[in-house]
């Protein structure tokens, strides 16, 4: 059983809440973190944690992605437990400024790139999951493809993203990787270790070159 802090909006249908529900169902000790900007709440949630999962809130990317990641990393690096940091990012990061999603706000792409790079540059174990277009399909309705193609695209169920994130907590082979996820026709994954072990380890290269 892992002690997991989940930083999320915690709305009823949010990806963060789905992650927490799945982690709890697997017997993990889940600690909700709704206010990263409150130092006391942040410190309490990260005390003696094994993993910290950040599902950035929507809206201001500078505040909710880049600055939230920086605050989490700062506190996590002070912790004696050296928790595994898992950041939910976007497939659009790999596409760079040409992608329409990255032009919806001037701070969106720079903030996501900065957040990903800060996680890679930290001295903590990490996993960065780039979700493609998200759907509300039930978990396990489709096959789940892992890719490190910077120009990945597709659709993926929030429940499958959550399952992959929880599996990343449980599987050491997920550490040190950045990857995108999308669904395809077929059976859901049964061997998470093999899926993670097949990925390249991060090299510190800029996010859009992975």
Coordinates of C-alpha atoms in Angstrom, one line a residue:
X1 CA 0.0 0.0 0.0
X2 CA 1.3 3.4 -1.0
X3 CA 0.6 6.8 0.6
X4 CA -0.5 9.0 -2.3
X5 CA -1.2 12.7 -2.3
X6 CA -3.5 13.7 -5.2
X7 CA -3.5 17.4 -6.2
X8 CA -6.6 18.1 -8.2
X9 CA -9.7 20.2 -8.5
X10 CA -11.6 17.2 -7.0
X11 CA -14.8 18.0 -9.1
X12 CA -17.1 15.0 -9.2
X13 CA -16.1 13.9 -12.7
X14 CA -12.5 15.2 -12.7
X15 CA -9.6 13.0 -13.7
X16 CA -8.0 13.5 -10.3
X17 CA -11.0 12.2 -8.5
X18 CA -11.1 9.1 -10.8
X19 CA -7.4 8.6 -10.0
X20 CA -8.1 8.8 -6.2
X21 CA -11.1 6.4 -6.5
X22 CA -9.1 3.8 -8.4
X23 CA -6.1 4.1 -6.0
X24 CA -8.4 3.8 -3.0
X25 CA -10.0 0.7 -4.5
X26 CA -6.6 -0.9 -4.8
X27 CA -5.9 -0.3 -1.2
X28 CA -3.7 2.8 -1.3
X29 CA -3.9 5.6 1.3
X30 CA -5.0 8.6 -0.7
X31 CA -4.7 12.1 0.6
X32 CA -6.6 14.9 -1.2
X33 CA -4.8 18.1 -1.9
X34 CA -7.1 20.9 -3.2
X35 CA -5.0 24.0 -2.3
X36 CA -1.4 23.8 -3.4
X37 CA -1.0 27.5 -2.6
X38 CA -1.6 26.9 1.1
X39 CA 1.8 25.9 2.6
X40 CA 0.2 24.1 5.6
X41 CA -2.1 22.0 3.5
X42 CA 0.7 21.2 1.0
X43 CA 3.1 20.2 3.8
X44 CA 0.5 18.1 5.6
X45 CA -0.4 16.2 2.4
X46 CA 3.2 15.5 1.4
X47 CA 4.4 14.4 4.8
X48 CA 5.7 10.8 4.5
X49 CA 4.1 10.3 1.1
X50 CA 5.3 7.7 -1.4
X51 CA 3.9 9.4 -4.4
X52 CA 2.4 12.8 -5.4
X53 CA 0.1 13.0 -8.4
X54 CA -0.6 16.4 -9.9
X55 CA -3.7 16.7 -12.2
X56 CA -3.5 20.5 -13.0
X57 CA -6.7 22.5 -12.6
X58 CA -8.1 24.1 -15.7
X59 CA -7.7 27.8 -16.3
X60 CA -4.6 29.8 -15.6
X61 CA -1.8 27.4 -16.8
X62 CA 1.0 29.5 -15.3
X63 CA -0.7 29.3 -11.9
X64 CA -2.2 25.8 -12.0
X65 CA 0.4 24.0 -14.0
X66 CA 3.9 25.6 -13.8
X67 CA 3.6 27.3 -10.4
X68 CA 1.7 24.4 -8.9
X69 CA 4.4 22.0 -10.1
X70 CA 7.2 24.2 -8.7
X71 CA 5.5 24.4 -5.3
X72 CA 5.0 20.6 -5.2
X73 CA 8.5 19.9 -6.1
X74 CA 9.9 22.4 -3.6
X75 CA 8.0 20.7 -0.8
X76 CA 8.6 17.2 -2.0
X77 CA 12.4 17.8 -2.2
X78 CA 12.3 18.8 1.5
X79 CA 10.6 15.5 2.4
X80 CA 12.7 12.6 3.7
X81 CA 10.5 10.2 1.8
X82 CA 11.6 11.5 -1.7
X83 CA 8.2 10.8 -3.2
X84 CA 7.6 9.7 -6.8
X85 CA 6.2 12.7 -8.7
X86 CA 3.5 12.0 -11.4
X87 CA 2.4 14.8 -13.6
X88 CA -0.6 14.7 -15.9
X89 CA 0.4 16.7 -19.0
X90 CA -1.0 17.0 -22.5
X91 CA -0.1 15.4 -25.9
X92 CA -0.2 18.9 -27.4
X93 CA 3.2 19.6 -25.7
X94 CA 4.9 17.4 -28.1
X95 CA 3.4 19.1 -31.1
X96 CA 4.8 22.5 -30.1
X97 CA 3.4 25.9 -31.0
X98 CA 1.8 24.7 -34.2
X99 CA -0.9 22.8 -32.4
X100 CA -4.3 24.6 -32.1
X101 CA -4.6 23.6 -28.4
X102 CA -1.4 25.4 -27.6
X103 CA -2.7 28.7 -29.1
X104 CA -5.8 28.9 -26.9
X105 CA -3.8 30.9 -24.3
X106 CA -0.3 32.4 -24.6
X107 CA 0.9 30.8 -21.3
X108 CA -0.4 27.3 -22.0
X109 CA 2.5 25.7 -23.9
X110 CA 5.3 27.6 -22.0
X111 CA 3.8 26.6 -18.7
X112 CA 3.3 23.0 -19.6
X113 CA 6.9 22.8 -21.0
X114 CA 8.3 24.4 -17.9
X115 CA 6.3 22.1 -15.6
X116 CA 7.5 19.0 -17.4
X117 CA 11.1 20.1 -17.5
X118 CA 11.0 21.0 -13.8
X119 CA 9.8 17.5 -13.0
X120 CA 12.6 16.0 -15.1
X121 CA 15.2 18.2 -13.6
X122 CA 14.3 17.5 -10.0
X123 CA 16.2 14.9 -7.9
X124 CA 13.0 12.9 -7.4
X125 CA 11.7 9.9 -9.2
X126 CA 9.1 11.0 -11.8
X127 CA 6.6 9.9 -14.4
X128 CA 5.0 12.3 -16.9
X129 CA 1.8 11.2 -18.6
X130 CA 0.6 13.1 -21.7
X131 CA -3.1 12.5 -22.2
X132 CA -4.6 12.8 -25.6
X133 CA -8.2 13.9 -26.2
X134 CA -10.1 12.6 -23.2
X135 CA -13.4 10.7 -23.2
X136 CA -15.7 9.4 -20.5
X137 CA -15.7 5.8 -21.8
X138 CA -15.6 3.1 -19.0
X139 CA -12.3 1.8 -17.9
X140 CA -11.0 -1.2 -19.9
X141 CA -13.3 -0.7 -22.9
X142 CA -10.4 -0.5 -25.3
X143 CA -6.7 -1.3 -25.7
X144 CA -4.3 1.3 -24.3
X145 CA -1.3 2.4 -26.4
X146 CA 1.8 3.9 -24.8
X147 CA 3.9 6.0 -27.2
X148 CA 6.8 8.4 -27.0
X149 CA 6.1 9.8 -30.5
X150 CA 6.2 13.6 -29.9
X151 CA 3.4 14.0 -32.5
X152 CA 1.1 11.4 -30.9
X153 CA -2.7 12.0 -31.2
X154 CA -5.8 10.0 -30.5
X155 CA -8.5 9.7 -27.8
X156 CA -8.3 8.1 -24.3
X157 CA -10.7 7.4 -21.5
X158 CA -10.2 9.4 -18.3
X159 CA -10.6 6.1 -16.5
X160 CA -7.8 4.5 -18.5
X161 CA -5.5 7.5 -17.8
X162 CA -6.3 7.0 -14.1
X163 CA -5.5 3.3 -14.3
X164 CA -2.2 4.0 -15.9
X165 CA -1.3 6.6 -13.3
X166 CA -2.1 4.3 -10.4
X167 CA -0.1 1.5 -12.2
X168 CA 2.8 4.0 -12.5
X169 CA 2.8 4.3 -8.7
X170 CA 2.9 0.6 -8.3
X171 CA 5.4 -0.3 -11.0
X172 CA 9.0 1.0 -10.6
X173 CA 9.5 0.5 -14.4
X174 CA 7.4 3.7 -14.9
X175 CA 9.9 5.9 -13.2
X176 CA 12.0 8.3 -15.3
X177 CA 9.6 8.2 -18.3
X178 CA 7.4 10.6 -20.4
X179 CA 4.8 9.1 -22.6
X180 CA 1.4 9.7 -24.3
X181 CA -1.6 7.5 -24.1
X182 CA -4.4 6.7 -26.5
X183 CA -7.1 4.1 -26.9
X184 CA -7.3 1.7 -29.8
X185 CA -9.6 -1.3 -30.5
X186 CA -8.6 -4.3 -28.5
X187 CA -8.2 -5.7 -25.1
X188 CA -7.2 -3.5 -22.1
X189 CA -3.7 -3.9 -20.7
X190 CA -2.9 -6.7 -18.4
X191 CA 0.8 -6.4 -17.9
X192 CA 1.7 -2.9 -16.8
X193 CA 5.3 -3.7 -16.0
X194 CA 6.0 -4.8 -19.6
X195 CA 4.3 -1.6 -21.0
X196 CA 6.4 0.7 -18.8
X197 CA 9.6 -1.3 -19.2
X198 CA 9.5 -0.9 -23.0
X199 CA 9.7 2.9 -22.8
X200 CA 12.8 5.0 -23.2
X201 CA 14.1 6.7 -20.0
X202 CA 14.0 10.5 -20.1
X203 CA 17.3 12.2 -21.1
X204 CA 16.6 15.8 -20.0
X205 CA 15.8 16.8 -23.6
X206 CA 13.3 19.6 -24.2
X207 CA 9.8 18.4 -23.8
X208 CA 8.7 18.8 -27.4
X209 CA 11.7 16.7 -28.6
X210 CA 10.8 13.5 -26.7

